[in-house]
GROMACS .gro file of N, CA and C in nm:
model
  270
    1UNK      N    1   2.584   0.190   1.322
    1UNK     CA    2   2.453   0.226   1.275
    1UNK      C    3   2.352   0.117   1.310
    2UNK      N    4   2.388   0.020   1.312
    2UNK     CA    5   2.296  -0.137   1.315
    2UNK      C    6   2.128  -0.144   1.301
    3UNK      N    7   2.087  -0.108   1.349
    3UNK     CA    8   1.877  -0.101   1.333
    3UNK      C    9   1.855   0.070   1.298
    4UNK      N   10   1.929   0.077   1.317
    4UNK     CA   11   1.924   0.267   1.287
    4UNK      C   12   1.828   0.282   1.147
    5UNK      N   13   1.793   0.187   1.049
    5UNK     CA   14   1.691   0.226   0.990
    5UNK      C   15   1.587   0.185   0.965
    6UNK      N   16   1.580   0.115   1.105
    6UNK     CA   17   1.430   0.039   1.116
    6UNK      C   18   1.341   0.219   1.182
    7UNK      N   19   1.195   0.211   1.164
    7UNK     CA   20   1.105   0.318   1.155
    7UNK      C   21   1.103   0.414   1.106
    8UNK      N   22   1.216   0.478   1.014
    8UNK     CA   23   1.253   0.602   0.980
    8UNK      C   24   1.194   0.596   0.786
    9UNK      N   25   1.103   0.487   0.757
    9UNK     CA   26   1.036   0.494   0.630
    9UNK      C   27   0.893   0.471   0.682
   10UNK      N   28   0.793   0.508   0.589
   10UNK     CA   29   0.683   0.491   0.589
   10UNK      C   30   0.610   0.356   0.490
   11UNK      N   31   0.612   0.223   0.595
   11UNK     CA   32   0.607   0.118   0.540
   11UNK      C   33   0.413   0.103   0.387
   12UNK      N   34   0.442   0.106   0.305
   12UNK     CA   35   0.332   0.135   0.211
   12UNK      C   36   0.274  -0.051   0.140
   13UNK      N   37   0.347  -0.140   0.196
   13UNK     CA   38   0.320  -0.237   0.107
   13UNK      C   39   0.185  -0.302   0.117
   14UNK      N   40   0.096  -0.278   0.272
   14UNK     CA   41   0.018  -0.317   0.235
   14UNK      C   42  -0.104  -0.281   0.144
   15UNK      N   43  -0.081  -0.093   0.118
   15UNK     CA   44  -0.126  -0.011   0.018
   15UNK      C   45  -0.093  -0.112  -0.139
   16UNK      N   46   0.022  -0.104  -0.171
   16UNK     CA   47   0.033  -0.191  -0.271
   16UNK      C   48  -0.037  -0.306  -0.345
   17UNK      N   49  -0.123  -0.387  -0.249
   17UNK     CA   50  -0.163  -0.490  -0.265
   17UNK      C   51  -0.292  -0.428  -0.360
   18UNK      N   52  -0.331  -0.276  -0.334
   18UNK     CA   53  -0.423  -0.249  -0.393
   18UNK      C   54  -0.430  -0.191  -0.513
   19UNK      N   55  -0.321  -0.207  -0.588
   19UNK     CA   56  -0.272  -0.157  -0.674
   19UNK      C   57  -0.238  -0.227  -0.808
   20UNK      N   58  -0.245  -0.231  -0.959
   20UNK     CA   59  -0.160  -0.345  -1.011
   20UNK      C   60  -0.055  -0.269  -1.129
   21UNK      N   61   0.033  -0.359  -1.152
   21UNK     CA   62   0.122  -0.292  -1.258
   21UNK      C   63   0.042  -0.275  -1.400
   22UNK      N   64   0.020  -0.146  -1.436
   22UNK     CA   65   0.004  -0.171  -1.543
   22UNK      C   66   0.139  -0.171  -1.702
   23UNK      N   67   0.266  -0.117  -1.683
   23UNK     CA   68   0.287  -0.091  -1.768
   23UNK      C   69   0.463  -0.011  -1.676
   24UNK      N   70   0.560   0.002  -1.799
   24UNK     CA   71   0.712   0.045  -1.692
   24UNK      C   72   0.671   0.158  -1.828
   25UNK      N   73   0.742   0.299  -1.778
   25UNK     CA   74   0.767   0.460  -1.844
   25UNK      C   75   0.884   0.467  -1.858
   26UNK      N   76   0.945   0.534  -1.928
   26UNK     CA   77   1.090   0.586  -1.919
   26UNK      C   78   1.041   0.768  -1.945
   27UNK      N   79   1.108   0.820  -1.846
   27UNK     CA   80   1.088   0.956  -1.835
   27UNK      C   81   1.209   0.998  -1.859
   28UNK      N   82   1.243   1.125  -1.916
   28UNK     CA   83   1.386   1.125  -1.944
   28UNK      C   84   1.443   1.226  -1.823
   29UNK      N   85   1.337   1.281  -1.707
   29UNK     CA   86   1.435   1.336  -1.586
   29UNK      C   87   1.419   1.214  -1.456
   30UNK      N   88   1.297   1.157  -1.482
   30UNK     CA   89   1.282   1.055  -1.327
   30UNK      C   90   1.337   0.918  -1.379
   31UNK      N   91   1.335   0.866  -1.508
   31UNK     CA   92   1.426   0.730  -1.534
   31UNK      C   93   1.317   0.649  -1.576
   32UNK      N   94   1.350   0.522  -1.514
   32UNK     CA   95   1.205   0.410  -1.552
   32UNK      C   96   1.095   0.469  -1.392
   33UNK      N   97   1.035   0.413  -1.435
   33UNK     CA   98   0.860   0.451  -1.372
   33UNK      C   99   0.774   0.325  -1.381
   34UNK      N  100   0.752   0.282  -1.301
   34UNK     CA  101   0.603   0.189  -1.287
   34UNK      C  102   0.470   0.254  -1.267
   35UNK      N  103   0.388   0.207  -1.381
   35UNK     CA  104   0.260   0.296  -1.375
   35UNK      C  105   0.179   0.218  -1.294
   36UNK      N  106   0.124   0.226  -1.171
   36UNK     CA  107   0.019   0.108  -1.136
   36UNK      C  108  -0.133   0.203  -1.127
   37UNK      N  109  -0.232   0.088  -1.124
   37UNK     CA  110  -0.362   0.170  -1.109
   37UNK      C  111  -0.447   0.090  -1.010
   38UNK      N  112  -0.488   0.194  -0.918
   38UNK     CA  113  -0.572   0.110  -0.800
   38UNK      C  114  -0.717   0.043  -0.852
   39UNK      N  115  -0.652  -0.080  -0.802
   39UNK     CA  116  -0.766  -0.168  -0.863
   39UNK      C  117  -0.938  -0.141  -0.823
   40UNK      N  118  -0.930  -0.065  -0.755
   40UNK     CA  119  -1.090   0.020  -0.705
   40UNK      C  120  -1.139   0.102  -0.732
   41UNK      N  121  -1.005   0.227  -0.747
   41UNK     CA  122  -1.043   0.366  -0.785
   41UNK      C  123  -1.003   0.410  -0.942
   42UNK      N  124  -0.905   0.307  -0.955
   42UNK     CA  125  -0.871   0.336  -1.109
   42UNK      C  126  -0.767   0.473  -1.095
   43UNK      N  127  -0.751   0.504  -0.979
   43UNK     CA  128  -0.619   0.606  -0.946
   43UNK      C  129  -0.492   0.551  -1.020
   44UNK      N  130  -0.419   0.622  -1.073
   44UNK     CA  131  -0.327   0.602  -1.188
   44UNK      C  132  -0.193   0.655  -1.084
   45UNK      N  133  -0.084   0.570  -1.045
   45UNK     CA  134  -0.002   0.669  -0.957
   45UNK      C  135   0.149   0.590  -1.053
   46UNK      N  136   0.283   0.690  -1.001
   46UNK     CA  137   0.430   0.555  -1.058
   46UNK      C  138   0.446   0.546  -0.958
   47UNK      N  139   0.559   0.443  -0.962
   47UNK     CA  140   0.655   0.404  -0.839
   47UNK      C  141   0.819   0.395  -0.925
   48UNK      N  142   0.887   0.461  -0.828
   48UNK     CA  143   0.992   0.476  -0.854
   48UNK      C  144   1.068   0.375  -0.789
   49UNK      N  145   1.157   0.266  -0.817
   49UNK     CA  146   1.298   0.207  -0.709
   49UNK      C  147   1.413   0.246  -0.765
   50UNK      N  148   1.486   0.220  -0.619
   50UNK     CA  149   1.632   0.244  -0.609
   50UNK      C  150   1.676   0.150  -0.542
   51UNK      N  151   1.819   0.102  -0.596
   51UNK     CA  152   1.862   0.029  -0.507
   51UNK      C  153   2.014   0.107  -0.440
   52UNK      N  154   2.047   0.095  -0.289
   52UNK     CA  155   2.121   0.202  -0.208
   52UNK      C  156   2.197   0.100  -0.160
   53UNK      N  157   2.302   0.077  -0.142
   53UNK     CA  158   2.408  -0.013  -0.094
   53UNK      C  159   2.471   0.044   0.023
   54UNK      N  160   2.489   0.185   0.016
   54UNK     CA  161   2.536   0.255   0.099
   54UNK      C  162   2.469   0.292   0.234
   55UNK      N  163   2.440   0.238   0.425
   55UNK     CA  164   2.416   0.303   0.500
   55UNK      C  165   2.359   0.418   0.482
   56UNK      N  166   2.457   0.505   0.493
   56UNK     CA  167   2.499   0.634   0.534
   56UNK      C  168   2.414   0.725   0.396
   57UNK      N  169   2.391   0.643   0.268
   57UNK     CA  170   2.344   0.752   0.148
   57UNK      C  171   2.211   0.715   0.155
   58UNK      N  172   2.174   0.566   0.257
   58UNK     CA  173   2.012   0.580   0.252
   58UNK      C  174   1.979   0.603   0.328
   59UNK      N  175   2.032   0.637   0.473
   59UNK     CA  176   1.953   0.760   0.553
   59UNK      C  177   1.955   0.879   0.501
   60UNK      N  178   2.024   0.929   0.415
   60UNK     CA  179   2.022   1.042   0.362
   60UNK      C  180   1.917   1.073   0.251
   61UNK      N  181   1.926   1.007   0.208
   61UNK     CA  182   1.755   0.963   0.055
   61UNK      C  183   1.690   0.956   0.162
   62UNK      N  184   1.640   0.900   0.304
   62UNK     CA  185   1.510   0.852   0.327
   62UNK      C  186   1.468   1.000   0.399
   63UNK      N  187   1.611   1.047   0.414
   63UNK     CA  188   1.566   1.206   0.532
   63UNK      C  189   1.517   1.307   0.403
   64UNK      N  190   1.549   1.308   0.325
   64UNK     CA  191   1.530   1.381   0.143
   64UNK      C  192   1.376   1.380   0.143
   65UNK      N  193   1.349   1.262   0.109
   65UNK     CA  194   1.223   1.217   0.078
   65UNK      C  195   1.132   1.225   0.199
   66UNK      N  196   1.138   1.231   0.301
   66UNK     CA  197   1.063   1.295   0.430
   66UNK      C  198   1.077   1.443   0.363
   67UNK      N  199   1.166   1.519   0.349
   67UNK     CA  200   1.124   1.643   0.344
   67UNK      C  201   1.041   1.678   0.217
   68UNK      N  202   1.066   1.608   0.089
   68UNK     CA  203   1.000   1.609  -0.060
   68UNK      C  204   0.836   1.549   0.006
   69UNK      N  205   0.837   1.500   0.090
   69UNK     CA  206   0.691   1.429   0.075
   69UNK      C  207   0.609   1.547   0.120
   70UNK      N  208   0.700   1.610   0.204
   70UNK     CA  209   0.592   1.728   0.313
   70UNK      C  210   0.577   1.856   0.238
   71UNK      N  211   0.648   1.854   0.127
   71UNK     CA  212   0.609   1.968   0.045
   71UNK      C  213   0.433   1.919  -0.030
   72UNK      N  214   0.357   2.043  -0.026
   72UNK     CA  215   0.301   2.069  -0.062
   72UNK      C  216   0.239   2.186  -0.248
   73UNK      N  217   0.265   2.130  -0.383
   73UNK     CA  218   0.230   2.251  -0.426
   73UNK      C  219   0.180   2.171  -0.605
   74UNK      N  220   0.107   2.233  -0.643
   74UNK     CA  221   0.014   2.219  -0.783
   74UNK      C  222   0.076   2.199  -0.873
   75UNK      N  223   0.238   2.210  -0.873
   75UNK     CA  224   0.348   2.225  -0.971
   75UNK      C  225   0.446   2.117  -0.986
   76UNK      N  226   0.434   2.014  -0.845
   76UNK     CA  227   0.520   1.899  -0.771
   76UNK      C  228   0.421   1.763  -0.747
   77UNK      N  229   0.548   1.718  -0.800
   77UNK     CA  230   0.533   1.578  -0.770
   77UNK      C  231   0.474   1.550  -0.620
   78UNK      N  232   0.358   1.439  -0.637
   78UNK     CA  233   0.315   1.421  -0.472
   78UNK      C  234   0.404   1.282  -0.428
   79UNK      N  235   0.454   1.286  -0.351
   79UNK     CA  236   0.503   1.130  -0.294
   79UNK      C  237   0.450   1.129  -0.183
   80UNK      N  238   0.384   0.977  -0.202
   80UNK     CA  239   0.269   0.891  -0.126
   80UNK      C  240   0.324   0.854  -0.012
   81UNK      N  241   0.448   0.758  -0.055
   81UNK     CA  242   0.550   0.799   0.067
   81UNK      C  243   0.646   0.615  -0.001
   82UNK      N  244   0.709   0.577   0.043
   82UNK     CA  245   0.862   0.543   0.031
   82UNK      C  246   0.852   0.401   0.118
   83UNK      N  247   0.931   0.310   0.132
   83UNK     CA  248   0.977   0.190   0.160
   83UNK      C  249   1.081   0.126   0.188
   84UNK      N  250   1.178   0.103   0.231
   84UNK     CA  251   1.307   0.016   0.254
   84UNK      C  252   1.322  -0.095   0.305
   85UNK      N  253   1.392  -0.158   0.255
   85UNK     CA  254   1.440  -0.355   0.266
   85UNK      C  255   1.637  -0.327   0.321
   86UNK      N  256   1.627  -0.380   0.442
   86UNK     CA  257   1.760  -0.385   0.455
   86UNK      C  258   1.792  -0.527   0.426
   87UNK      N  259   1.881  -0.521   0.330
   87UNK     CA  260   1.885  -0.718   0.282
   87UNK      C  261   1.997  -0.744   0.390
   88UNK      N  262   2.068  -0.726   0.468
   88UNK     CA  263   2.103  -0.795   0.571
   88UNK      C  264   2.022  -0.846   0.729
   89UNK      N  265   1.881  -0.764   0.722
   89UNK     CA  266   1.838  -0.815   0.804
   89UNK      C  267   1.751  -0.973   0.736
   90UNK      N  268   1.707  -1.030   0.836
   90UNK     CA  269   1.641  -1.151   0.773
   90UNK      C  270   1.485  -1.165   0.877
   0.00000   0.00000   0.00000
């Protein structure tokens, strides 16, 4: 697999910077939740992490979440879009 998951996320951190924590949620279907709010617009969004040990189960979450992001509908969750750290690269 080796670089196989370098480009296949939509890198968001420098979005982040515009953002601050306000506060962690516990939802009882999505888990804990970070509430942040853009420090400009006052846009209120969470952020969800995971941590994936597994290759093979986080190309599979990151191909998931490509398809969850491209849904469109009034009833669903919007995802902004997603991030990954391979801690063996340096």
């Amino acid at each position: 697999m080796g670089n196989s998951n370098s480009g296949i996320y939509d890198d968001h951190s420098n979005e982040l910077k515009e953002y601050s924590v306000t506060k962690t949620v516990k939802d009882s279907r999505l888990g804990e939740l970070k509430e942040l709010v853009n420090n400009k617009t006052r846009q209120i969004v969470f952020m969800k992490q995971f941590n994936q040990t597994d290759p093979e189960s986080y190309t599979r979450m990151i191909e998931d979440y490509e398809f969850y992001g491209s849904l469109k509908h009034k009833n669903l969750l919007k995802i902004y879009g997603f991030a990954g750290v391979d801690p063996n690269r340096s």
